[in-house]
Coordinates of C-alpha atoms in Angstrom, one line a residue:
M1 CA 19.1 -19.6 -24.2
L2 CA 18.1 -17.1 -26.9
F3 CA 17.4 -13.6 -25.7
S4 CA 14.2 -13.4 -27.8
S5 CA 12.8 -16.5 -26.1
L6 CA 12.6 -14.6 -22.8
F7 CA 9.9 -12.4 -24.5
R8 CA 7.8 -15.2 -26.0
K9 CA 4.2 -14.3 -25.7
K10 CA 0.9 -16.0 -25.2
S11 CA -1.8 -15.2 -27.7
V12 CA -5.3 -14.1 -26.6
H13 CA -6.7 -16.9 -29.0
D14 CA -4.8 -19.6 -27.2
I15 CA -5.7 -18.3 -23.7
L16 CA -9.4 -18.2 -24.6
K17 CA -9.2 -21.7 -26.2
Q18 CA -7.7 -23.1 -23.0
V19 CA -10.4 -21.6 -20.9
E20 CA -13.1 -23.1 -23.1
K21 CA -11.4 -26.5 -22.9
N22 CA -11.2 -26.3 -19.1
E23 CA -14.9 -25.4 -18.9
S24 CA -16.0 -28.2 -21.3
D25 CA -14.1 -31.0 -19.5
G26 CA -14.3 -29.6 -16.0
H27 CA -10.5 -29.9 -15.6
H28 CA -9.0 -27.0 -13.7
A29 CA -12.4 -25.2 -14.0
L30 CA -13.5 -22.8 -11.3
G31 CA -17.1 -22.3 -10.3
K32 CA -19.0 -19.3 -11.8
H33 CA -20.9 -17.4 -9.2
L34 CA -20.1 -13.6 -9.4
T35 CA -22.2 -10.7 -10.8
T36 CA -21.5 -7.0 -11.1
R37 CA -23.0 -6.5 -7.6
D38 CA -20.7 -9.1 -6.1
L39 CA -17.7 -7.7 -7.8
T40 CA -18.5 -4.2 -6.6
A41 CA -19.0 -5.5 -3.1
F42 CA -15.6 -7.3 -3.3
G43 CA -14.0 -4.0 -4.4
I44 CA -15.6 -2.1 -1.5
A45 CA -14.6 -4.9 0.8
A46 CA -11.0 -4.6 -0.3
I47 CA -10.8 -0.8 -0.4
I48 CA -12.6 0.3 2.7
G49 CA -10.4 -1.0 5.5
A50 CA -7.2 0.4 6.9
G51 CA -7.6 3.6 4.8
I52 CA -10.8 4.8 6.4
F53 CA -10.1 3.5 9.9
S54 CA -6.5 4.3 10.3
T55 CA -4.3 6.1 7.6
I56 CA -6.9 8.8 6.9
G57 CA -6.0 10.3 10.3
K58 CA -2.3 10.7 9.5
A59 CA -3.0 12.0 6.0
S60 CA -5.5 14.6 7.4
A61 CA -3.0 15.8 10.0
D62 CA -0.4 16.4 7.3
G63 CA -2.7 18.0 4.7
G64 CA -5.6 19.4 6.7
P65 CA -9.1 19.4 5.1
A66 CA -7.3 19.7 1.7
V67 CA -6.5 16.0 2.0
I68 CA -9.7 15.5 0.0
F69 CA -7.8 16.6 -3.1
L70 CA -5.2 13.8 -2.4
F71 CA -8.1 11.3 -2.3
L72 CA -9.4 12.7 -5.6
F73 CA -5.9 12.5 -7.2
T74 CA -5.4 8.9 -6.0
A75 CA -8.9 7.9 -7.1
L76 CA -8.1 9.4 -10.5
A77 CA -4.8 7.5 -10.7
C78 CA -6.5 4.3 -9.7
G79 CA -9.4 5.1 -12.1
F80 CA -7.0 5.4 -15.0
A81 CA -5.4 2.1 -14.0
A82 CA -8.8 0.6 -13.6
F83 CA -9.6 1.5 -17.2
A84 CA -6.5 -0.4 -18.3
Y85 CA -7.4 -3.4 -16.1
A86 CA -11.0 -3.4 -17.3
E87 CA -9.8 -3.4 -21.0
F88 CA -7.5 -6.3 -20.4
A89 CA -10.1 -8.2 -18.3
S90 CA -12.6 -7.8 -21.1
M91 CA -10.0 -9.0 -23.6
V92 CA -8.6 -11.8 -21.6
P93 CA -11.3 -12.9 -19.0
V94 CA -9.1 -15.4 -17.0
S95 CA -7.7 -15.6 -13.5
G96 CA -4.2 -14.0 -13.4
S97 CA -4.8 -10.3 -13.4
A98 CA -1.8 -8.2 -14.5
Y99 CA 0.3 -11.3 -14.8
T100 CA -1.8 -12.7 -17.7
Y101 CA -2.1 -9.3 -19.3
S102 CA 1.7 -8.8 -19.3
Y103 CA 2.1 -12.3 -20.9
V104 CA 0.1 -11.1 -23.8
A105 CA 1.5 -7.6 -24.1
F106 CA 5.2 -8.0 -23.2
G107 CA 6.2 -11.6 -23.1
E108 CA 7.2 -14.3 -20.5
I109 CA 10.0 -12.6 -18.6
I110 CA 8.0 -9.5 -17.9
A111 CA 4.9 -11.7 -17.1
W112 CA 7.1 -13.6 -14.5
I113 CA 8.3 -10.3 -13.0
I114 CA 4.8 -8.9 -12.6
G115 CA 3.5 -12.2 -11.3
W116 CA 6.3 -12.3 -8.8
A117 CA 5.5 -8.7 -7.8
L118 CA 1.8 -9.6 -7.4
I119 CA 2.7 -12.4 -5.1
M120 CA 4.5 -9.9 -3.0
E121 CA 1.6 -7.4 -3.2
Y122 CA -1.0 -9.8 -2.0
A123 CA 1.2 -11.6 0.5
I124 CA 2.5 -8.3 2.0
G125 CA -1.0 -6.8 1.7
N126 CA -2.4 -9.7 3.7
I127 CA 0.3 -9.4 6.3
T128 CA -0.4 -5.6 6.6
V129 CA -4.1 -6.1 7.0
A130 CA -3.7 -9.0 9.5
I131 CA -1.4 -6.8 11.7
S132 CA -3.9 -3.9 11.5
W133 CA -6.8 -6.3 12.3
S134 CA -4.8 -7.5 15.3
D135 CA -4.4 -3.9 16.6
Y136 CA -8.1 -3.1 16.4
F137 CA -9.1 -6.5 17.8
T138 CA -6.9 -6.2 20.8
G139 CA -8.0 -2.6 21.3
L140 CA -11.6 -3.9 21.3
L141 CA -10.7 -6.5 23.9
E142 CA -9.0 -3.8 26.0
S143 CA -12.3 -1.8 26.0
M144 CA -14.0 -4.9 27.4
N145 CA -11.3 -5.2 30.1
I146 CA -9.7 -8.2 28.5
H147 CA -6.0 -7.6 28.6
L148 CA -3.7 -9.8 26.5
P149 CA 0.1 -9.7 27.3
Q150 CA 1.8 -7.1 25.0
Y151 CA 4.3 -9.7 23.7
I152 CA 1.5 -11.8 22.0
Q153 CA -0.1 -8.9 20.3
M154 CA 2.9 -7.2 18.7
D155 CA 5.3 -8.2 16.0
Y156 CA 9.0 -8.9 16.8
L157 CA 10.5 -6.0 14.8
T158 CA 8.1 -3.3 16.2
A159 CA 9.0 -4.5 19.8
S160 CA 12.7 -4.6 19.1
N161 CA 12.9 -1.2 17.4
G162 CA 10.5 0.4 19.8
F163 CA 12.6 -0.8 22.8
K164 CA 15.7 0.7 21.3
D165 CA 14.0 4.1 20.5
A166 CA 12.3 4.2 23.9
T167 CA 15.6 3.5 25.7
A168 CA 17.4 6.3 23.7
L169 CA 14.6 8.8 24.6
M170 CA 14.5 7.9 28.3
Q171 CA 18.3 8.2 28.3
G172 CA 17.7 11.7 27.0
G173 CA 15.6 12.5 30.0
K174 CA 12.1 11.6 28.8
T175 CA 10.0 9.7 31.4
F176 CA 8.3 6.4 30.4
E177 CA 4.9 8.1 31.0
N178 CA 5.7 10.8 28.4
L179 CA 6.7 8.3 25.7
D180 CA 4.5 7.8 22.7
E181 CA 1.9 5.1 23.6
G182 CA 3.2 2.9 20.8
L183 CA 6.7 3.1 22.2
Q184 CA 5.4 2.3 25.7
H185 CA 3.7 -0.8 24.4
A186 CA 6.8 -1.9 22.4
Y187 CA 9.1 -1.4 25.5
T188 CA 6.7 -3.4 27.7
A189 CA 6.4 -6.2 25.1
W190 CA 10.2 -6.5 24.8
T191 CA 10.9 -6.4 28.5
S192 CA 8.1 -8.7 29.6
A193 CA 8.4 -11.3 26.9
P194 CA 9.8 -14.8 27.7
T195 CA 13.3 -15.3 26.4
I196 CA 15.3 -18.2 25.1
E197 CA 18.9 -17.1 26.0
S198 CA 19.0 -13.6 24.2
F199 CA 16.0 -14.2 21.9
H200 CA 12.8 -12.5 23.0
L201 CA 9.6 -14.5 22.2
V202 CA 7.4 -11.7 20.7
A203 CA 4.8 -12.7 18.1
D204 CA 1.5 -11.3 16.9
L205 CA -0.9 -14.3 17.7
P206 CA -4.2 -12.5 16.9
A207 CA -2.9 -11.9 13.4
L208 CA -2.2 -15.6 13.1
L209 CA -5.7 -16.4 14.3
I210 CA -7.5 -14.2 11.7
I211 CA -5.3 -15.6 8.8
I212 CA -6.2 -19.2 9.7
I213 CA -10.0 -18.3 9.8
I214 CA -10.0 -16.4 6.5
T215 CA -7.8 -19.0 4.7
A216 CA -10.3 -21.7 5.8
L217 CA -13.2 -19.7 4.4
V218 CA -11.4 -19.0 1.1
Y219 CA -10.6 -22.7 0.8
R220 CA -14.2 -23.7 1.4
G221 CA -15.5 -21.9 -1.7
M222 CA -16.2 -18.8 -3.8
K223 CA -19.9 -18.8 -2.9
E224 CA -19.1 -18.9 0.8
S225 CA -16.5 -16.2 0.4
R226 CA -18.9 -14.0 -1.6
N227 CA -21.7 -14.3 1.0
A228 CA -19.3 -13.5 3.9
S229 CA -17.9 -10.5 1.9
N230 CA -21.3 -9.2 1.1
L231 CA -22.4 -9.4 4.7
M232 CA -19.3 -7.7 6.0
V233 CA -19.7 -4.9 3.3
V234 CA -23.3 -4.2 4.4
V235 CA -22.2 -4.0 8.1
K236 CA -19.3 -1.6 7.5
L237 CA -21.2 0.6 5.0
C238 CA -24.0 0.9 7.6
I239 CA -21.5 1.9 10.3
I240 CA -19.8 4.5 8.0
L241 CA -23.1 6.0 7.0
L242 CA -24.0 6.2 10.8
V243 CA -20.6 7.9 11.5
I244 CA -21.4 10.5 8.7
A245 CA -25.0 11.0 9.9
V246 CA -24.0 11.6 13.5
G247 CA -20.7 13.4 12.9
I248 CA -22.2 16.0 10.5
F249 CA -24.1 17.5 13.4
Y250 CA -20.8 18.2 15.2
V251 CA -19.0 19.8 12.3
D252 CA -17.6 23.3 13.0
T253 CA -16.7 24.9 9.7
E254 CA -14.1 27.0 11.5
N255 CA -12.0 23.9 11.7
W256 CA -11.8 24.0 7.9
H257 CA -9.7 27.2 8.0
P258 CA -7.0 27.1 6.9
F259 CA -8.1 24.6 4.3
A260 CA -4.5 23.6 3.3
P261 CA -2.4 24.6 6.3
N262 CA 0.8 22.9 5.1
G263 CA 0.4 23.7 1.4
I264 CA 0.7 21.2 -1.4
G265 CA 3.7 19.6 0.2
G266 CA 1.6 18.8 3.3
V267 CA -1.2 17.3 1.1
L268 CA 1.3 15.2 -1.0
K269 CA 3.0 14.0 2.2
G270 CA 0.2 11.5 2.7
V271 CA 0.3 10.0 -0.8
S272 CA 1.6 6.6 0.3
A273 CA -0.9 6.3 3.1
V274 CA -3.8 7.4 0.9
F275 CA -2.8 5.2 -2.0
F276 CA -2.7 2.2 0.4
A277 CA -6.4 3.0 1.1
Y278 CA -7.2 2.2 -2.5
I279 CA -5.2 -1.0 -2.8
G280 CA -7.4 -4.0 -3.5
F281 CA -9.6 -3.0 -6.4
D282 CA -7.2 -4.8 -8.8
A283 CA -7.8 -8.1 -6.8
I284 CA -11.2 -8.2 -8.5
S285 CA -9.5 -9.0 -11.8
T286 CA -8.2 -12.3 -10.3
T287 CA -11.8 -13.6 -10.1
A288 CA -12.5 -13.2 -13.9
E289 CA -13.0 -17.0 -14.5
E290 CA -15.6 -17.0 -11.6
C291 CA -17.7 -14.3 -13.2
K292 CA -20.9 -15.1 -15.0
N293 CA -20.2 -12.4 -17.6
P294 CA -16.6 -11.2 -17.0
Q295 CA -16.4 -8.9 -20.1
R296 CA -19.4 -6.9 -18.9
D297 CA -19.2 -7.3 -15.1
L298 CA -15.5 -6.8 -14.4
P299 CA -15.2 -3.2 -15.8
R300 CA -18.4 -2.2 -14.1
G301 CA -17.5 -3.7 -10.7
M302 CA -14.1 -2.0 -10.7
M303 CA -15.5 1.5 -11.6
W304 CA -18.4 1.3 -9.2
A305 CA -16.1 0.2 -6.3
I306 CA -13.7 3.2 -6.9
I307 CA -16.5 5.7 -7.2
V308 CA -18.4 4.6 -4.1
C309 CA -15.2 4.4 -2.0
T310 CA -13.9 7.8 -3.2
I311 CA -17.2 9.5 -2.2
L312 CA -17.1 7.9 1.2
Y313 CA -13.5 8.8 1.8
I314 CA -14.0 12.5 0.9
V315 CA -17.1 12.8 3.0
I316 CA -15.4 11.1 6.0
A317 CA -12.3 13.4 5.6
L318 CA -14.5 16.5 5.6
V319 CA -16.5 15.3 8.6
L320 CA -13.4 14.4 10.6
T321 CA -11.5 17.7 9.9
G322 CA -14.8 19.5 10.7
M323 CA -15.4 17.8 14.0
V324 CA -11.9 18.5 15.4
S325 CA -8.8 20.5 14.3
Y326 CA -6.7 18.6 11.7
S327 CA -3.7 18.9 13.9
E328 CA -5.2 16.5 16.4
L329 CA -5.9 13.7 13.9
N330 CA -2.4 12.1 13.9
V331 CA -3.7 9.0 15.7
G332 CA -4.1 5.3 14.7
D333 CA -7.9 5.2 15.2
P334 CA -9.1 8.7 14.0
L335 CA -12.8 7.8 13.8
A336 CA -13.0 6.4 17.4
F337 CA -10.7 9.3 18.6
V338 CA -13.0 12.2 17.4
F339 CA -16.2 10.6 18.9
D340 CA -14.3 9.8 22.1
K341 CA -13.1 13.5 22.3
L342 CA -16.7 14.6 21.9
N343 CA -17.8 12.2 24.8
L344 CA -19.8 10.0 22.4
K345 CA -18.4 6.8 23.9
W346 CA -21.2 4.6 22.4
M347 CA -20.0 5.6 18.9
S348 CA -16.4 4.7 19.7
G349 CA -17.5 1.1 20.6
I350 CA -19.5 0.7 17.4
I351 CA -16.6 2.0 15.3
A352 CA -14.2 -0.5 17.0
V353 CA -16.5 -3.4 16.1
S354 CA -16.9 -2.1 12.6
A355 CA -13.1 -1.8 12.1
V356 CA -12.6 -5.4 13.1
V357 CA -15.3 -6.4 10.5
A358 CA -13.8 -4.1 7.8
M359 CA -10.3 -5.4 8.2
A360 CA -11.5 -9.0 8.0
S361 CA -13.3 -8.3 4.7
V362 CA -10.1 -6.7 3.2
L363 CA -8.1 -9.8 4.2
L364 CA -10.7 -12.0 2.6
V365 CA -10.4 -10.4 -0.8
F366 CA -6.6 -10.2 -0.7
Q367 CA -6.4 -13.9 0.5
M368 CA -8.6 -14.8 -2.5
G369 CA -6.3 -13.0 -5.0
Q370 CA -3.0 -14.6 -4.4
P371 CA -3.8 -18.3 -4.9
R372 CA -5.4 -17.4 -8.3
I373 CA -2.2 -15.7 -9.4
W374 CA -0.2 -18.8 -8.4
M375 CA -2.7 -21.0 -10.2
S376 CA -2.4 -19.0 -13.4
M377 CA 1.4 -19.2 -13.3
S378 CA 1.3 -22.9 -12.6
R379 CA -1.0 -23.5 -15.6
D380 CA 1.7 -21.9 -17.8
G381 CA 4.4 -24.1 -16.3
L382 CA 6.1 -21.3 -14.4
L383 CA 5.3 -22.9 -11.1
P384 CA 4.9 -26.6 -10.2
K385 CA 1.7 -28.4 -11.3
R386 CA 0.3 -28.7 -7.8
Y387 CA -0.3 -24.9 -7.6
S388 CA -3.0 -25.2 -10.3
R389 CA -4.8 -28.0 -8.5
V390 CA -8.6 -27.2 -8.2
H391 CA -10.6 -28.9 -5.3
P392 CA -13.1 -31.3 -6.9
K393 CA -15.9 -30.3 -4.5
Y394 CA -15.2 -26.6 -3.6
K395 CA -13.9 -25.5 -7.0
T396 CA -11.1 -23.4 -5.5
P397 CA -7.3 -23.5 -6.0
S398 CA -6.9 -25.7 -2.9
Y399 CA -3.1 -26.3 -2.7
A400 CA -2.3 -22.6 -3.6
T401 CA -4.8 -21.4 -0.9
I402 CA -3.1 -23.5 1.8
V403 CA 0.4 -22.3 0.8
T404 CA -0.9 -18.7 0.8
G405 CA -2.1 -19.2 4.4
F406 CA 1.4 -20.3 5.5
V407 CA 3.2 -17.5 3.4
V408 CA 1.1 -14.9 5.1
A409 CA 0.8 -16.3 8.6
V410 CA 4.4 -16.8 9.4
P411 CA 5.7 -13.3 8.5
A412 CA 2.7 -11.7 10.2
L413 CA 4.1 -12.9 13.5
F414 CA 7.3 -11.0 13.1
L415 CA 7.2 -8.2 10.5
N416 CA 6.9 -4.4 11.0
L417 CA 3.7 -2.7 9.8
T418 CA 5.3 0.3 8.2
M419 CA 7.8 -1.8 6.2
V420 CA 5.1 -4.1 4.9
T421 CA 2.7 -1.2 4.0
D422 CA 5.3 0.5 1.8
L423 CA 6.4 -2.8 0.2
C424 CA 2.7 -3.6 -0.6
S425 CA 2.3 -0.1 -2.2
I426 CA 5.4 -0.4 -4.4
G427 CA 4.4 -3.9 -5.6
T428 CA 0.9 -2.7 -6.4
L429 CA 2.0 0.4 -8.2
F430 CA 4.5 -1.5 -10.3
A431 CA 1.6 -3.8 -11.4
F432 CA -0.5 -0.8 -12.3
V433 CA 2.4 0.8 -14.3
L434 CA 2.8 -2.4 -16.4
V435 CA -0.9 -2.9 -17.0
C436 CA -1.2 0.7 -18.2
A437 CA 1.9 0.3 -20.3
G438 CA 0.4 -2.9 -21.7
V439 CA -2.7 -1.1 -23.0
L440 CA -0.4 1.5 -24.7
V441 CA 1.7 -1.3 -26.3
L442 CA -1.3 -3.1 -27.7
Q443 CA -3.4 -0.1 -28.7
N444 CA -2.4 -0.1 -32.4
K445 CA -2.0 -3.8 -32.9
P446 CA -4.8 -5.0 -35.3
D447 CA -4.3 -8.7 -34.7
I448 CA -5.4 -8.6 -31.0
P449 CA -9.0 -9.7 -30.3
R450 CA -10.9 -6.9 -28.5
G451 CA -13.4 -7.4 -25.6
K452 CA -16.7 -5.5 -25.1
F453 CA -14.9 -2.8 -23.1
K454 CA -12.3 -0.5 -24.5
T455 CA -10.7 2.5 -22.9
P456 CA -12.0 5.8 -24.5
Y457 CA -9.3 7.1 -26.9
I458 CA -8.0 10.6 -26.5
N459 CA -4.8 11.5 -28.4
A460 CA -2.0 12.5 -26.0
K461 CA 0.3 13.7 -28.8
F462 CA 0.0 17.4 -27.8
I463 CA -1.7 17.1 -24.4
A464 CA 1.2 15.3 -22.8
P465 CA 3.9 17.9 -23.7
I466 CA 1.5 20.7 -22.6
L467 CA 0.9 19.1 -19.3
L468 CA 4.7 18.6 -18.8
L469 CA 5.3 22.4 -19.5
V470 CA 2.5 23.3 -17.1
G471 CA 4.2 21.1 -14.4
L472 CA 7.6 22.6 -15.0
T473 CA 6.2 26.2 -14.9
F474 CA 4.5 25.4 -11.5
A475 CA 7.7 23.8 -10.1
F476 CA 10.0 26.8 -11.0
T477 CA 7.5 29.6 -10.0
Y478 CA 5.2 28.6 -7.1
N479 CA 7.4 25.9 -5.7
K480 CA 10.8 27.3 -6.7
K481 CA 12.7 26.9 -3.4
A482 CA 11.8 23.3 -2.9
T483 CA 12.6 22.6 -6.6
M484 CA 16.0 24.2 -6.4
D485 CA 16.8 22.5 -3.1
F486 CA 16.0 19.2 -4.8
I487 CA 18.1 19.9 -7.9
T488 CA 21.1 21.2 -5.9
N489 CA 20.8 18.5 -3.2
E490 CA 20.7 21.2 -0.5
K491 CA 21.3 19.7 2.9
Q492 CA 18.3 19.1 5.2
I493 CA 18.3 19.6 9.0
N494 CA 17.2 16.5 11.1
A495 CA 14.1 16.6 13.3
P496 CA 14.5 16.5 17.1
E497 CA 13.6 12.9 17.6
D498 CA 16.0 11.8 14.8
I499 CA 18.8 13.7 16.5
V500 CA 18.1 12.4 20.0
T501 CA 17.8 8.7 18.9
S502 CA 21.2 9.0 17.1
L503 CA 23.1 10.0 20.3
D504 CA 24.9 7.7 22.7
A505 CA 24.9 8.3 26.5
I506 CA 27.9 10.6 26.5
Q507 CA 26.6 12.8 23.6
T508 CA 23.2 13.0 25.3
K509 CA 24.7 14.3 28.5
S510 CA 26.9 16.8 26.5
V511 CA 24.0 18.2 24.5
T512 CA 21.8 18.5 27.6
N513 CA 24.6 20.4 29.5
F514 CA 25.0 22.6 26.5
L515 CA 21.3 23.6 26.4
I516 CA 21.3 24.2 30.2
A517 CA 24.3 26.4 29.9
K518 CA 22.6 28.3 27.1
N519 CA 19.4 28.7 29.2
P520 CA 19.4 27.7 32.9
K521 CA 15.6 27.3 32.8
H522 CA 16.2 24.2 30.7
A523 CA 17.5 22.5 33.9
E524 CA 13.8 22.2 35.0
N525 CA 13.0 19.9 32.1
A526 CA 15.3 16.9 31.6
D527 CA 13.5 15.8 28.4
L528 CA 16.0 16.5 25.6
E529 CA 13.6 15.8 22.8
A530 CA 11.1 18.3 24.3
L531 CA 13.8 20.9 24.7
L532 CA 14.8 20.7 21.1
S533 CA 11.2 20.6 20.0
D534 CA 10.6 24.0 21.7
Y535 CA 12.9 25.5 19.1
H536 CA 11.6 23.4 16.1
N537 CA 8.6 25.6 15.3
D538 CA 10.9 28.5 14.3
E539 CA 13.1 27.3 11.4
T540 CA 15.8 30.0 11.7
T541 CA 16.2 29.7 15.5
Y542 CA 16.2 25.9 15.3
K543 CA 18.9 25.8 12.6
A544 CA 21.1 28.3 14.6
L545 CA 20.7 26.1 17.7
I546 CA 21.5 22.8 15.9
D547 CA 24.6 24.4 14.3
E548 CA 26.0 25.1 17.8
L549 CA 25.4 21.6 19.2
P550 CA 28.5 19.6 20.2
I551 CA 27.8 16.7 17.9
S552 CA 28.9 15.6 14.4
E553 CA 27.6 17.2 11.3
N554 CA 25.9 14.0 10.0
Q555 CA 23.9 13.9 13.2
K556 CA 22.6 17.4 12.6
Y557 CA 22.0 17.2 8.8
Q558 CA 21.3 14.9 6.0
S559 CA 23.6 15.9 3.1
G560 CA 25.7 14.5 0.2
F561 CA 24.9 11.0 -1.0
A562 CA 23.0 10.1 2.3
L563 CA 20.4 12.7 1.2
F564 CA 20.7 12.2 -2.6
Q565 CA 19.9 8.5 -2.4
H566 CA 16.4 9.3 -1.2
K567 CA 15.9 11.4 -4.4
I568 CA 16.9 8.7 -6.8
P569 CA 13.3 7.4 -7.3
M570 CA 12.1 10.9 -8.2
W571 CA 15.0 11.3 -10.7
I572 CA 14.0 8.0 -12.2
F573 CA 10.5 9.2 -12.5
M574 CA 11.5 12.5 -14.2
I575 CA 13.8 10.7 -16.8
V576 CA 11.0 8.2 -17.6
L577 CA 8.5 11.0 -17.8
L578 CA 10.5 12.7 -20.5
G579 CA 10.7 9.4 -22.4
L580 CA 6.9 8.9 -22.1
V581 CA 6.2 12.4 -23.4
L582 CA 8.4 11.7 -26.4
W583 CA 6.7 8.3 -27.0
A584 CA 3.3 9.9 -26.8
Y585 CA 4.2 12.5 -29.4
R586 CA 5.7 10.0 -31.8
S587 CA 3.1 7.3 -31.5
N588 CA -0.2 9.1 -30.7
L589 CA -0.6 7.3 -27.4
S590 CA -4.0 7.1 -25.6
L591 CA -4.2 9.7 -22.9
I592 CA -6.1 7.8 -20.1
P593 CA -3.6 4.8 -19.8
L594 CA -0.7 7.2 -20.2
L595 CA -2.0 9.3 -17.3
G596 CA -2.5 6.1 -15.2
L597 CA 1.1 5.1 -15.9
V598 CA 2.5 8.6 -15.0
S599 CA 0.5 9.0 -11.8
C600 CA 1.3 5.5 -10.5
L601 CA 5.0 5.9 -11.4
Y602 CA 4.9 9.3 -9.5
M603 CA 3.5 7.6 -6.4
M604 CA 6.2 5.0 -6.6
A605 CA 8.8 7.8 -6.7
E606 CA 7.3 9.2 -3.5
L607 CA 8.2 6.0 -1.7
S608 CA 11.5 5.6 0.1
V609 CA 14.6 4.5 -1.8
W610 CA 14.8 1.6 0.7
N611 CA 11.5 0.3 -0.6
W612 CA 12.9 0.3 -4.1
I613 CA 16.0 -1.6 -2.9
Y614 CA 13.9 -4.2 -1.0
F615 CA 11.6 -4.5 -4.0
T616 CA 14.6 -5.0 -6.3
I617 CA 16.0 -7.7 -4.0
W618 CA 12.6 -9.5 -4.2
L619 CA 12.6 -9.3 -8.0
L620 CA 16.2 -10.7 -8.1
I621 CA 15.1 -13.7 -6.0
G622 CA 12.2 -14.2 -8.4
L623 CA 14.5 -14.1 -11.5
S624 CA 16.7 -16.7 -9.9
I625 CA 13.7 -19.0 -9.6
Y626 CA 12.6 -18.2 -13.2
F627 CA 16.0 -19.1 -14.7
G628 CA 16.4 -22.1 -12.4
F629 CA 12.9 -23.6 -12.9
S630 CA 10.3 -21.7 -14.8
Y631 CA 12.2 -21.0 -18.1
K632 CA 12.7 -24.6 -19.0
N633 CA 9.3 -25.8 -17.6
S634 CA 7.3 -23.1 -19.4
K635 CA 4.5 -24.5 -21.6
L636 CA 5.8 -22.2 -24.3
N637 CA 9.1 -24.0 -24.1
G638 CA 7.4 -27.2 -25.3
Q639 CA 8.0 -29.0 -22.0
S640 CA 5.6 -30.2 -19.4
V641 CA 5.9 -29.1 -15.8
G642 CA 8.2 -31.3 -13.8

């Protein structure tokens, strides 16, 4: 195996020639039904879902009204990436998205890696949305006095972990009624579930139901999927506009002060949640072959979707933080919560129905994207032939669609929502980084056919170094303490809940007795977490108290490698950033895709090191499949697929 053969590339000429052949003989050809309006609707369907109905609450609680700047930053990052996607989509108008673009720009091994990452993005994204849909759907049933057992509306990991945390907190003196509602549900699901020996039968059945329905719709045809998507988009846009129209009359501008209560750190804390709100616009690029005029319509559809959704996100964030204090918004259903708090029960019901529709439309777009990635990889010989099979009547990738249904449905029964959300984010950001890098690699190659759309060129030669100097100046002046703590790996004190859940029964009793001896009034409150939380608001007092507790140092603080490991992604970002600035200076790189690459890589660095580890494991599994099957069966290897 020659190393150079790993980077063998497909030419744009050959890709376009194959598409023409498919269309002329009808073999492997998809139906062409989509216009700019349909693509924009698909984009809105994908973007407006969990972000506006769920994660916007947590992000607003962390950043206050200033969270609108995070939406702007994320929209810019996605906009920069969208320029790169649009340029590639105009140049190579075929199904395959970033996978096909990487095949042209970098070669086969990188194309396989990005294709494998996209499989994870869409599969994990589908799982995430299915779980969120299940939460809203069961909540809607609860409001109608239809009560499903907890163990059939929750995934296995959430129930298992929630049971352990709830047990530890109750061991520390907290009563069941004072537990977080999510922990109550997890504890109930785990203790009430049927068991086979020691295995608890906990599975999210509503998530399974919606996946089966959506998969059947996607299998049935693009025209049917388009019509369903357009209808759901109209419904949820009407609801969102109604929320804005009603909510604006209840805005109290006093709630906007302070505008950024937790500073820049608080705003950036929600970067993962807010970015997840924008995931999905790239799925539009997988429908390129089903567009009537992909070179014109794909760029327009992407841009309009991002613009419309950003405006709606910002207005909703301002209305929410104006209706109630930002500190009250750390809830799973912020829109329903604020209207419920203002005794507008009828609005809460409408929002619940809208959320169910919105989640279903997101799932529809994601469920369309993955089979088309698999189909493209199969056409190139990197997956078995059956994955490129197109249904003779429905003109959809039939086999790949059915497999996608199974790949999404089974994990949705068992996986944890937080884990899959972050994994989806890192897979998507990785795709964005490579697409932006691909535009930079190809920008000066004269032998590449260009589409009708081209990213506006702004020379980054001097702008990139200047922006780096501005960032460093800010870090070492306005944010000096946090910067120095990061560089010196200064130990960080653990939060009350983290400390309590790390204690065994003997340590819990010892800490409780210590606090009572320190202040006899504490004997009136047996809730250990609440006792520690009373001190948490004053950093100096809290630190002094924790230092005295009769527990080990690693239960009090994160330090050494245990702390440093979480900073590894950010160190990777900073090293790569220096390399990119040098590359920009030497090669006169285009500014827009460079900014897209940097901003997406930064958001990857904000994710936990565990997400990087899980993502790396996923890529290693993919590489084992590539070297075991795909390398020798690749069309570029001169062999047909086995």
